[in-house]
Amino acid sequence: MKKMDVSRRQFIKSSSVLAAGAMVAPYVVTSHAAPVSDLKVRIGLVGCGGRGQGATWDAINAAKEHGIKDCKVVVVGDVFEEKAKGFAANENIKAAYEFGFDAYKKVIDNPEVNYVILATPPGFRAMHFAYVTEKGKNCFTEKPVCVDSATARIFLKAAEESVKKGMKVVAGTQRRHQQGYQETIAQIQMGAIGEVLDMRCYWNQGAIWNYPWDINKSDMENQLRNWYHYLWLCGDHIVEQHVHNVDVCNWVKGTHPVRAYGMGGCEALKGPNQIWDHFAVEYEYADGTRMYSQCRQIDNTDANVSEYVVGTNGSSNPSGNITFKNGKVWRANQGRNPYVQEHMDLMTAIAENKKVNEAKQVAESCITAIMGRESAYSGRKVTWEDIIEGSQELMPENLVDMNSPIKPWKKPETVSYELSE
Ligand SMILES: NC(=O)c1ccc[n+]([C@@H]2O[C@H](COP(=O)([O-])OP(=O)(O)OC[C@H]3O[C@@H](n4cnc5c(N)ncnc54)[C@H](O)[C@@H]3O)[C@@H](O)[C@H]2O)c1
């Protein structure tokens, strides 16, 4: 295993910081190039479901926290008219609305919109983000940002372009904006627990929501309304949900794994679903460090949503504490609600023209999760290149209306990868 490059000076600094329990700098350092309170925030929302509405309120609250007076929702869009219309009519929103598969273009094209929120099911994200990038607007994008090789490539390309354009992009991996994580991971990266030996991460919970198939609706509509259970829309729960925990481990390491070796299955979930209900994956980083990952959605099982980092001098729950070998415990400060903080950070970056672009980093964590999924589905070791150069393309070709055909779905067992060694 490669030695971690931590100088003695850094380590001593880190240890004394820990001893004093002092704060590290927050994620976006403010320098007051332009007062954020002067910002005009003009929100355009794509995807008016639970998170889209939640993220919009979070952005409105973030503006209030910043003392921004000029913040409004200009237009909201959804594939279903009733969803867009319903949120647009909210008495505290009162926005225009668009609907249909091309609603995203109309929202993003709206000349007044300068703050795009993307919150549809994950399958559409790469296409939507590529369009935001084409238009060069600042963006809050929910995770996941890709579900297969094709969308991974589309998103990565757009991510690169968005950096070139100087776009400010924050992703819905909100732990990156949570003070407890920020302080703890800063300490780990400065060597507080010594060399990182391995990491564990979990998202184990009960069964997820699941709507019954309605024979009076088209296949497309049934799948859209129950999107979690279809691979092209969701990416499976290892991608949709567990990406949060995988992202924390990638953050600790400052990179992504190169290989996954996993297993899983579908024990309890019944219905016309395509997703599995449990995965266990061993990931390997280029320097040999391992990340052991579990995720499960099965009722009457023990819940656990967390991450752990084990080092040569101690261990850490990176959400906010470090336990040293001598048994002493250090705890980080816990700040504001990260769902609001992430919008405050994006607004600060826009106002002060700071380089904040999380597109690549969130894509890498999503690709990590896809790599684990494909390893479990196939029973093979799957590499980073297998995914980013792969041929998997789940999205239907012509998304026009609720009668548009869906691609035939291959059972995971039929997906095959070459043994990578
Ligand atoms: N960061 C977090 O903690 C967090 C929490 C919850 C959800 N999410 C993410 O937010 C996204 C949305 O999840 P949700 O819980 O709000 O789901 P949801 O089903 O409540 O909302 C999704 C909305 O998108 C709409 N939609 C579907 N396809 C569309 C399209 N092509 N164009 C426009 N609108 C479309 C749906 O009609 C629905 O209104 C997911 O990617 C999910 O992973 C993140």
Tab-separated table of C-alpha atoms and ligand atoms in Angstrom:
chain	number	residue	atom	x	y	z
A	1	MET	CA	0.000	0.000	0.000
A	2	LYS	CA	1.316	3.493	-0.873
A	3	LYS	CA	2.369	5.630	2.104
A	4	MET	CA	0.207	8.647	2.800
A	5	ASP	CA	2.065	11.879	2.144
A	6	VAL	CA	1.591	13.715	5.420
A	7	SER	CA	4.461	15.808	6.671
A	8	ARG	CA	5.323	15.808	10.373
A	9	ARG	CA	4.606	19.529	10.538
A	10	GLN	CA	1.125	18.989	9.079
A	11	PHE	CA	0.519	16.166	11.493
A	12	ILE	CA	1.575	18.192	14.522
A	13	LYS	CA	-0.584	21.074	13.334
A	14	SER	CA	-3.482	18.714	12.886
A	15	SER	CA	-2.990	17.123	16.300
A	16	SER	CA	-2.863	20.462	18.057
A	17	VAL	CA	-5.961	21.597	16.199
A	18	LEU	CA	-7.653	18.459	17.395
A	19	ALA	CA	-6.454	18.952	20.934
A	20	ALA	CA	-7.830	22.461	20.926
A	21	GLY	CA	-11.049	21.329	19.225
A	22	ALA	CA	-10.763	24.345	16.925
A	23	MET	CA	-12.731	24.798	13.705
A	24	VAL	CA	-11.299	24.353	10.237
A	25	ALA	CA	-12.283	26.776	7.494
A	26	PRO	CA	-15.749	26.226	6.036
A	27	TYR	CA	-16.106	24.882	2.502
A	28	VAL	CA	-16.598	28.183	0.723
A	29	VAL	CA	-14.395	30.875	2.198
A	30	THR	CA	-16.007	34.272	1.903
A	31	SER	CA	-13.891	37.248	0.866
A	32	HIS	CA	-16.628	39.809	0.129
A	33	ALA	CA	-15.684	40.602	-3.470
A	34	ALA	CA	-19.373	41.473	-3.852
A	35	PRO	CA	-21.972	41.329	-1.111
A	36	VAL	CA	-24.022	38.180	-1.446
A	37	SER	CA	-27.055	40.047	-0.110
A	38	ASP	CA	-27.111	42.018	-3.394
A	39	LEU	CA	-27.576	38.850	-5.445
A	40	LYS	CA	-30.669	38.513	-7.634
A	41	VAL	CA	-31.748	34.865	-7.452
A	42	ARG	CA	-34.098	33.722	-10.206
A	43	ILE	CA	-34.922	30.068	-9.723
A	44	GLY	CA	-35.971	27.653	-12.454
A	45	LEU	CA	-36.897	24.197	-11.148
A	46	VAL	CA	-36.903	20.977	-13.200
A	47	GLY	CA	-38.767	18.143	-11.432
A	48	CYS	CA	-41.465	19.267	-8.988
A	49	GLY	CA	-41.533	16.231	-6.662
A	50	GLY	CA	-40.552	15.944	-3.027
A	51	ARG	CA	-36.905	16.926	-3.449
A	52	GLY	CA	-37.464	19.518	-6.167
A	53	GLN	CA	-39.933	21.333	-3.927
A	54	GLY	CA	-37.691	20.782	-0.908
A	55	ALA	CA	-34.610	22.123	-2.703
A	56	THR	CA	-36.577	25.175	-3.842
A	57	TRP	CA	-37.625	25.980	-0.256
A	58	ASP	CA	-34.051	25.341	0.871
A	59	ALA	CA	-32.798	27.829	-1.736
A	60	ILE	CA	-35.394	30.385	-0.621
A	61	ASN	CA	-34.327	29.892	3.011
A	62	ALA	CA	-30.652	30.112	2.028
A	63	ALA	CA	-31.366	33.460	0.355
A	64	LYS	CA	-33.091	34.649	3.550
A	65	GLU	CA	-30.112	33.544	5.667
A	66	HIS	CA	-27.863	35.555	3.359
A	67	GLY	CA	-30.103	38.609	3.644
A	68	ILE	CA	-30.940	38.388	-0.081
A	69	LYS	CA	-34.155	40.313	-0.692
A	70	ASP	CA	-34.464	39.688	-4.406
A	71	CYS	CA	-35.125	35.961	-4.702
A	72	LYS	CA	-37.987	34.434	-6.603
A	73	VAL	CA	-39.046	31.286	-8.397
A	74	VAL	CA	-39.572	32.177	-12.050
A	75	VAL	CA	-40.705	28.905	-13.584
A	76	VAL	CA	-41.110	25.263	-12.592
A	77	GLY	CA	-41.282	22.266	-14.925
A	78	ASP	CA	-42.310	18.648	-14.666
A	79	VAL	CA	-43.112	15.841	-17.060
A	80	PHE	CA	-46.614	15.733	-15.540
A	81	GLU	CA	-48.752	18.852	-15.868
A	82	GLU	CA	-50.527	18.440	-12.529
A	83	LYS	CA	-47.229	18.333	-10.634
A	84	ALA	CA	-45.814	21.475	-12.254
A	85	LYS	CA	-49.125	23.319	-12.045
A	86	GLY	CA	-49.638	22.322	-8.406
A	87	PHE	CA	-46.275	23.644	-7.202
A	88	ALA	CA	-46.420	26.734	-9.421
A	89	ALA	CA	-49.731	27.653	-7.789
A	90	ASN	CA	-48.356	27.500	-4.239
A	91	GLU	CA	-49.127	30.898	-2.735
A	92	ASN	CA	-45.495	31.435	-1.744
A	93	ILE	CA	-44.172	30.370	-5.144
A	94	LYS	CA	-46.582	31.778	-7.764
A	95	ALA	CA	-44.420	30.882	-10.756
A	96	ALA	CA	-45.014	30.039	-14.411
A	97	TYR	CA	-44.993	26.332	-15.244
A	98	GLU	CA	-44.016	24.021	-18.100
A	99	PHE	CA	-44.739	20.341	-18.604
A	100	GLY	CA	-43.832	17.417	-20.846
A	101	PHE	CA	-40.507	15.761	-21.666
A	102	ASP	CA	-39.104	19.045	-23.002
A	103	ALA	CA	-40.203	21.121	-19.993
A	104	TYR	CA	-36.557	21.211	-18.902
A	105	LYS	CA	-35.549	23.114	-22.030
A	106	LYS	CA	-38.274	25.696	-21.517
A	107	VAL	CA	-37.298	26.186	-17.866
A	108	ILE	CA	-33.579	26.469	-18.622
A	109	ASP	CA	-34.160	28.679	-21.683
A	110	ASN	CA	-36.246	31.162	-19.695
A	111	PRO	CA	-34.108	34.324	-19.958
A	112	GLU	CA	-34.907	35.424	-16.421
A	113	VAL	CA	-33.673	32.167	-14.819
A	114	ASN	CA	-30.143	32.368	-13.400
A	115	TYR	CA	-30.316	29.552	-10.799
A	116	VAL	CA	-31.364	26.153	-12.149
A	117	ILE	CA	-32.389	23.332	-9.815
A	118	LEU	CA	-32.377	19.837	-11.346
A	119	ALA	CA	-34.448	17.324	-9.363
A	120	THR	CA	-36.027	14.773	-11.659
A	121	PRO	CA	-35.355	11.037	-11.296
A	122	PRO	CA	-31.632	10.384	-11.924
A	123	GLY	CA	-31.930	8.915	-15.440
A	124	PHE	CA	-32.634	12.338	-16.963
A	125	ARG	CA	-29.968	14.271	-15.097
A	126	ALA	CA	-27.102	13.984	-17.572
A	127	MET	CA	-29.304	15.174	-20.443
A	128	HIS	CA	-30.658	18.036	-18.339
A	129	PHE	CA	-27.260	19.064	-16.997
A	130	ALA	CA	-25.777	18.994	-20.498
A	131	TYR	CA	-28.472	21.485	-21.515
A	132	VAL	CA	-27.821	23.735	-18.492
A	133	THR	CA	-24.152	23.661	-19.476
A	134	GLU	CA	-24.956	24.544	-23.075
A	135	LYS	CA	-26.798	27.582	-21.733
A	136	GLY	CA	-24.034	28.334	-19.181
A	137	LYS	CA	-26.312	28.840	-16.175
A	138	ASN	CA	-25.433	28.265	-12.521
A	139	CYS	CA	-26.901	25.063	-11.232
A	140	PHE	CA	-27.833	23.020	-8.214
A	141	THR	CA	-28.051	19.434	-9.386
A	142	GLU	CA	-29.461	16.678	-7.268
A	143	LYS	CA	-27.607	13.388	-7.140
A	144	PRO	CA	-27.362	10.879	-8.826
A	145	VAL	CA	-26.137	12.416	-12.053
A	146	CYS	CA	-25.831	9.238	-14.134
A	147	VAL	CA	-27.159	5.672	-14.144
A	148	ASP	CA	-25.121	3.865	-16.826
A	149	SER	CA	-22.079	4.217	-19.088
A	150	ALA	CA	-23.832	6.459	-21.612
A	151	THR	CA	-25.120	8.975	-19.050
A	152	ALA	CA	-21.794	8.863	-17.172
A	153	ARG	CA	-20.003	9.991	-20.336
A	154	ILE	CA	-22.583	12.676	-21.119
A	155	PHE	CA	-22.368	14.060	-17.595
A	156	LEU	CA	-18.561	13.959	-17.393
A	157	LYS	CA	-18.257	15.793	-20.708
A	158	ALA	CA	-20.726	18.448	-19.575
A	159	ALA	CA	-18.922	18.699	-16.227
A	160	GLU	CA	-15.679	19.513	-18.019
A	161	GLU	CA	-17.406	22.065	-20.192
A	162	SER	CA	-19.136	23.660	-17.184
A	163	VAL	CA	-15.736	24.257	-15.563
A	164	LYS	CA	-14.439	25.872	-18.751
A	165	LYS	CA	-17.473	28.154	-18.755
A	166	GLY	CA	-16.876	29.140	-15.126
A	167	MET	CA	-20.300	27.860	-14.091
A	168	LYS	CA	-20.973	27.482	-10.375
A	169	VAL	CA	-22.311	24.003	-9.703
A	170	VAL	CA	-23.267	22.432	-6.398
A	171	ALA	CA	-24.509	18.846	-6.142
A	172	GLY	CA	-27.041	17.371	-3.731
A	173	THR	CA	-24.401	15.345	-1.891
A	174	GLN	CA	-25.146	17.557	1.078
A	175	ARG	CA	-22.679	15.928	3.468
A	176	ARG	CA	-20.005	17.940	1.599
A	177	HIS	CA	-21.666	21.050	3.045
A	178	GLN	CA	-22.197	19.701	6.553
A	179	GLN	CA	-19.817	21.255	9.059
A	180	GLY	CA	-19.322	18.064	11.089
A	181	TYR	CA	-18.114	16.183	7.995
A	182	GLN	CA	-16.037	19.105	6.742
A	183	GLU	CA	-14.116	19.518	9.981
A	184	THR	CA	-13.601	15.803	10.552
A	185	ILE	CA	-12.492	14.989	7.013
A	186	ALA	CA	-10.117	17.961	7.039
A	187	GLN	CA	-8.509	16.473	10.147
A	188	ILE	CA	-8.299	12.987	8.610
A	189	GLN	CA	-6.717	14.436	5.481
A	190	MET	CA	-4.157	16.266	7.630
A	191	GLY	CA	-3.183	12.912	9.131
A	192	ALA	CA	-5.042	12.965	12.461
A	193	ILE	CA	-5.684	9.201	12.396
A	194	GLY	CA	-2.463	8.400	10.557
A	195	GLU	CA	-2.538	6.467	7.335
A	196	VAL	CA	-6.045	5.480	6.221
A	197	LEU	CA	-6.142	1.688	6.130
A	198	ASP	CA	-9.745	1.030	5.130
A	199	MET	CA	-13.222	2.480	5.141
A	200	ARG	CA	-16.731	1.124	5.644
A	201	CYS	CA	-19.997	2.657	4.538
A	202	TYR	CA	-23.658	1.702	4.882
A	203	TRP	CA	-27.146	2.638	3.812
A	204	ASN	CA	-29.281	-0.101	5.291
A	205	GLN	CA	-32.990	0.573	5.801
A	206	GLY	CA	-36.481	-0.843	5.309
A	207	ALA	CA	-38.301	-1.247	1.985
A	208	ILE	CA	-38.703	1.857	-0.185
A	209	TRP	CA	-42.033	3.217	-1.508
A	210	ASN	CA	-43.529	1.169	-4.343
A	211	TYR	CA	-46.716	2.050	-6.271
A	212	PRO	CA	-48.789	-0.750	-7.822
A	213	TRP	CA	-48.851	-1.086	-11.616
A	214	ASP	CA	-51.965	0.560	-13.118
A	215	ILE	CA	-53.198	-1.305	-16.196
A	216	ASN	CA	-55.012	1.827	-17.411
A	217	LYS	CA	-51.734	3.676	-17.770
A	218	SER	CA	-48.997	3.179	-20.346
A	219	ASP	CA	-45.757	1.398	-19.483
A	220	MET	CA	-43.961	4.740	-19.691
A	221	GLU	CA	-46.337	6.430	-17.260
A	222	ASN	CA	-46.289	3.498	-14.842
A	223	GLN	CA	-42.506	3.525	-14.788
A	224	LEU	CA	-42.220	7.301	-14.429
A	225	ARG	CA	-44.644	7.342	-11.508
A	226	ASN	CA	-42.813	4.470	-9.798
A	227	TRP	CA	-39.374	5.490	-11.045
A	228	TYR	CA	-37.376	4.111	-8.126
A	229	HIS	CA	-37.972	0.561	-9.331
A	230	TYR	CA	-36.707	0.968	-12.905
A	231	LEU	CA	-33.049	0.887	-13.745
A	232	TRP	CA	-33.022	3.507	-16.517
A	233	LEU	CA	-34.701	6.023	-14.202
A	234	CYS	CA	-33.152	5.214	-10.824
A	235	GLY	CA	-29.880	3.336	-11.289
A	236	ASP	CA	-30.849	1.023	-8.364
A	237	HIS	CA	-30.577	2.044	-4.713
A	238	ILE	CA	-26.817	1.565	-4.549
A	239	VAL	CA	-26.640	4.484	-6.979
A	240	GLU	CA	-29.707	6.449	-5.913
A	241	GLN	CA	-29.187	6.402	-2.153
A	242	HIS	CA	-25.924	4.751	-1.152
A	243	VAL	CA	-24.020	7.197	-3.367
A	244	HIS	CA	-24.091	9.596	-0.383
A	245	ASN	CA	-21.959	7.244	1.737
A	246	VAL	CA	-19.693	6.179	-1.123
A	247	ASP	CA	-19.146	9.888	-1.821
A	248	VAL	CA	-17.963	10.459	1.751
A	249	CYS	CA	-15.315	7.734	1.362
A	250	ASN	CA	-14.198	9.164	-1.988
A	251	TRP	CA	-13.964	12.573	-0.305
A	252	VAL	CA	-11.775	11.136	2.471
A	253	LYS	CA	-9.463	9.547	-0.124
A	254	GLY	CA	-9.609	12.509	-2.499
A	255	THR	CA	-10.173	10.121	-5.388
A	256	HIS	CA	-12.386	7.264	-6.627
A	257	PRO	CA	-11.825	3.491	-6.480
A	258	VAL	CA	-10.472	1.690	-9.516
A	259	ARG	CA	-12.260	-1.612	-9.049
A	260	ALA	CA	-15.331	-3.173	-7.434
A	261	TYR	CA	-16.070	-6.727	-6.403
A	262	GLY	CA	-19.607	-7.138	-5.178
A	263	MET	CA	-22.654	-9.273	-4.699
A	264	GLY	CA	-26.307	-8.765	-3.924
A	265	GLY	CA	-29.795	-9.849	-4.818
A	266	CYS	CA	-33.498	-9.313	-4.477
A	267	GLU	CA	-34.899	-11.233	-1.499
A	268	ALA	CA	-37.983	-9.405	-0.299
A	269	LEU	CA	-38.998	-6.892	-2.970
A	270	LYS	CA	-41.860	-8.170	-5.127
A	271	GLY	CA	-43.600	-6.713	-8.198
A	272	PRO	CA	-42.572	-5.690	-11.697
A	273	ASN	CA	-39.415	-4.120	-10.282
A	274	GLN	CA	-35.970	-4.157	-11.844
A	275	ILE	CA	-33.961	-3.122	-8.798
A	276	TRP	CA	-32.389	-5.350	-6.165
A	277	ASP	CA	-32.878	-4.931	-2.431
A	278	HIS	CA	-29.363	-5.595	-1.126
A	279	PHE	CA	-25.742	-5.153	-2.197
A	280	ALA	CA	-22.357	-5.708	-0.541
A	281	VAL	CA	-19.346	-4.422	-2.442
A	282	GLU	CA	-15.621	-4.340	-1.784
A	283	TYR	CA	-14.019	-1.389	-3.545
A	284	GLU	CA	-10.320	-0.989	-4.188
A	285	TYR	CA	-8.540	2.359	-4.634
A	286	ALA	CA	-5.394	2.682	-6.760
A	287	ASP	CA	-3.165	2.687	-3.646
A	288	GLY	CA	-4.733	-0.539	-2.382
A	289	THR	CA	-7.014	1.021	0.267
A	290	ARG	CA	-10.352	-0.797	0.509
A	291	MET	CA	-13.866	0.565	1.003
A	292	TYR	CA	-16.400	-2.000	2.227
A	293	SER	CA	-19.911	-0.965	1.281
A	294	GLN	CA	-23.357	-2.329	2.167
A	295	CYS	CA	-26.815	-1.173	1.232
A	296	ARG	CA	-30.157	-2.825	1.868
A	297	GLN	CA	-33.841	-1.966	1.590
A	298	ILE	CA	-35.559	-4.788	3.471
A	299	ASP	CA	-38.116	-4.400	6.273
A	300	ASN	CA	-37.403	-5.775	9.746
A	301	THR	CA	-33.641	-5.525	9.391
A	302	ASP	CA	-31.240	-3.316	11.375
A	303	ALA	CA	-30.908	0.184	9.960
A	304	ASN	CA	-27.522	1.837	9.548
A	305	VAL	CA	-26.676	4.908	7.498
A	306	SER	CA	-23.076	5.834	8.217
A	307	GLU	CA	-19.411	5.783	7.249
A	308	TYR	CA	-16.287	4.772	9.195
A	309	VAL	CA	-12.615	5.356	8.506
A	310	VAL	CA	-9.914	3.238	10.108
A	311	GLY	CA	-6.380	4.616	10.307
A	312	THR	CA	-3.062	3.582	11.819
A	313	ASN	CA	-3.509	5.995	14.778
A	314	GLY	CA	-7.246	5.903	15.350
A	315	SER	CA	-10.622	5.698	13.691
A	316	SER	CA	-13.366	8.087	12.743
A	317	ASN	CA	-17.031	8.450	12.073
A	318	PRO	CA	-16.467	11.235	9.549
A	319	SER	CA	-19.816	12.845	10.304
A	320	GLY	CA	-18.181	14.339	13.351
A	321	ASN	CA	-15.821	12.410	15.567
A	322	ILE	CA	-12.426	10.829	15.866
A	323	THR	CA	-11.398	8.169	18.385
A	324	PHE	CA	-7.669	7.974	19.023
A	325	LYS	CA	-5.861	4.791	19.935
A	326	ASN	CA	-5.569	5.975	23.547
A	327	GLY	CA	-9.379	6.096	23.730
A	328	LYS	CA	-9.667	9.916	23.626
A	329	VAL	CA	-12.500	11.206	21.496
A	330	TRP	CA	-12.558	14.452	19.499
A	331	ARG	CA	-15.848	15.863	18.248
A	332	ALA	CA	-16.434	18.332	15.421
A	333	ASN	CA	-18.851	21.243	15.584
A	334	GLN	CA	-22.159	20.700	13.829
A	335	GLY	CA	-23.360	23.636	11.762
A	336	ARG	CA	-26.438	24.629	9.828
A	337	ASN	CA	-28.844	22.234	8.073
A	338	PRO	CA	-26.698	21.076	5.104
A	339	TYR	CA	-29.681	21.199	2.732
A	340	VAL	CA	-29.802	24.973	3.298
A	341	GLN	CA	-26.042	25.369	3.634
A	342	GLU	CA	-25.422	23.881	0.170
A	343	HIS	CA	-27.553	26.635	-1.402
A	344	MET	CA	-25.901	29.294	0.742
A	345	ASP	CA	-22.534	28.060	-0.526
A	346	LEU	CA	-23.710	28.150	-4.140
A	347	MET	CA	-25.081	31.673	-3.727
A	348	THR	CA	-21.826	32.837	-2.104
A	349	ALA	CA	-19.856	31.352	-4.978
A	350	ILE	CA	-22.045	33.114	-7.545
A	351	ALA	CA	-21.940	36.477	-5.774
A	352	GLU	CA	-18.210	36.395	-5.173
A	353	ASN	CA	-17.281	34.628	-8.394
A	354	LYS	CA	-15.577	31.777	-6.536
A	355	LYS	CA	-14.634	28.591	-8.351
A	356	VAL	CA	-17.166	26.086	-7.026
A	357	ASN	CA	-18.008	23.227	-9.326
A	358	GLU	CA	-18.932	19.841	-7.880
A	359	ALA	CA	-20.037	18.246	-11.153
A	360	LYS	CA	-17.008	15.987	-11.655
A	361	GLN	CA	-16.818	14.941	-8.041
A	362	VAL	CA	-20.469	13.889	-7.849
A	363	ALA	CA	-20.185	12.088	-11.205
A	364	GLU	CA	-17.203	10.120	-9.895
A	365	SER	CA	-19.147	8.968	-6.860
A	366	CYS	CA	-22.111	7.971	-9.036
A	367	ILE	CA	-19.796	6.034	-11.361
A	368	THR	CA	-18.292	4.355	-8.282
A	369	ALA	CA	-21.777	3.212	-7.292
A	370	ILE	CA	-22.566	2.045	-10.844
A	371	MET	CA	-19.306	0.074	-10.824
A	372	GLY	CA	-20.392	-1.659	-7.605
A	373	ARG	CA	-23.852	-2.360	-9.000
A	374	GLU	CA	-22.516	-3.863	-12.212
A	375	SER	CA	-20.079	-5.991	-10.266
A	376	ALA	CA	-22.902	-7.353	-8.123
A	377	TYR	CA	-25.221	-7.874	-11.118
A	378	SER	CA	-22.563	-9.739	-13.076
A	379	GLY	CA	-20.644	-11.478	-10.293
A	380	ARG	CA	-17.428	-10.147	-11.826
A	381	LYS	CA	-14.716	-7.726	-10.825
A	382	VAL	CA	-15.621	-4.523	-12.623
A	383	THR	CA	-13.150	-1.713	-13.256
A	384	TRP	CA	-13.583	2.051	-13.604
A	385	GLU	CA	-12.824	1.727	-17.339
A	386	ASP	CA	-15.481	-0.989	-17.717
A	387	ILE	CA	-18.039	1.665	-16.787
A	388	ILE	CA	-16.726	4.826	-18.399
A	389	GLU	CA	-15.901	3.050	-21.649
A	390	GLY	CA	-18.817	0.604	-21.459
A	391	SER	CA	-21.757	0.201	-23.823
A	392	GLN	CA	-24.615	0.214	-21.319
A	393	GLU	CA	-27.245	2.721	-22.476
A	394	LEU	CA	-30.573	2.362	-20.684
A	395	MET	CA	-32.449	5.501	-21.751
A	396	PRO	CA	-35.216	5.032	-24.359
A	397	GLU	CA	-34.359	6.702	-27.672
A	398	ASN	CA	-37.403	8.835	-28.360
A	399	LEU	CA	-38.920	10.450	-25.312
A	400	VAL	CA	-41.965	12.171	-26.708
A	401	ASP	CA	-44.990	11.394	-24.581
A	402	MET	CA	-46.513	8.795	-22.254
A	403	ASN	CA	-46.813	6.353	-25.160
A	404	SER	CA	-43.122	6.468	-26.015
A	405	PRO	CA	-41.644	2.965	-25.939
A	406	ILE	CA	-39.271	1.820	-23.204
A	407	LYS	CA	-36.213	-0.241	-24.086
A	408	PRO	CA	-36.506	-3.967	-23.433
A	409	TRP	CA	-34.880	-4.638	-20.083
A	410	LYS	CA	-32.262	-7.337	-19.695
A	411	LYS	CA	-32.264	-9.193	-16.411
A	412	PRO	CA	-29.045	-8.290	-14.551
A	413	GLU	CA	-27.904	-11.891	-14.648
A	414	THR	CA	-27.499	-11.602	-18.414
A	415	VAL	CA	-25.102	-8.645	-18.179
A	416	SER	CA	-21.559	-9.891	-18.519
A	417	TYR	CA	-18.146	-8.374	-17.877
A	418	GLU	CA	-14.799	-9.873	-18.688
A	419	LEU	CA	-12.758	-10.932	-15.703
A	420	SER	CA	-10.517	-7.938	-15.228
A	421	GLU	CA	-7.492	-9.890	-14.084
B	1	LIG	N1	-29.920	14.818	-1.590
B	1	LIG	C1	-30.840	14.145	-0.981
B	1	LIG	O1	-30.772	13.873	0.211
B	1	LIG	C2	-32.042	13.671	-1.755
B	1	LIG	C3	-33.215	13.327	-1.073
B	1	LIG	C4	-34.306	12.897	-1.836
B	1	LIG	C5	-34.206	12.815	-3.209
B	1	LIG	N2	-33.049	13.152	-3.840
B	1	LIG	C6	-32.923	13.055	-5.300
B	1	LIG	O2	-33.814	13.966	-5.915
B	1	LIG	C7	-34.306	13.424	-7.141
B	1	LIG	C8	-35.834	13.440	-7.121
B	1	LIG	O3	-36.296	12.634	-6.070
B	1	LIG	P1	-37.745	12.884	-5.400
B	1	LIG	O4	-37.723	12.162	-4.113
B	1	LIG	O5	-38.071	14.328	-5.439
B	1	LIG	O6	-38.680	12.116	-6.409
B	1	LIG	P2	-40.188	12.500	-6.784
B	1	LIG	O7	-40.776	11.343	-7.480
B	1	LIG	O8	-40.882	13.028	-5.563
B	1	LIG	O9	-40.021	13.705	-7.807
B	1	LIG	C9	-39.505	13.589	-9.106
B	1	LIG	C10	-40.286	14.562	-9.977
B	1	LIG	O10	-39.675	14.616	-11.256
B	1	LIG	C11	-40.707	14.565	-12.237
B	1	LIG	N3	-40.152	14.083	-13.502
B	1	LIG	C12	-39.912	12.809	-13.886
B	1	LIG	N4	-39.325	12.783	-15.092
B	1	LIG	C13	-39.214	14.074	-15.504
B	1	LIG	C14	-38.693	14.703	-16.672
B	1	LIG	N5	-38.155	13.983	-17.668
B	1	LIG	N6	-38.746	16.046	-16.760
B	1	LIG	C15	-39.304	16.788	-15.761
B	1	LIG	N7	-39.817	16.245	-14.624
B	1	LIG	C16	-39.747	14.919	-14.496
B	1	LIG	C17	-41.754	13.657	-11.621
B	1	LIG	O11	-43.006	13.771	-12.233
B	1	LIG	C18	-41.728	14.108	-10.178
B	1	LIG	O12	-42.612	15.197	-9.954
B	1	LIG	C19	-33.688	12.025	-7.241
B	1	LIG	O13	-32.561	12.058	-8.033
B	1	LIG	C20	-33.299	11.696	-5.831
B	1	LIG	O14	-32.194	10.827	-5.761
B	1	LIG	C21	-31.978	13.601	-3.128
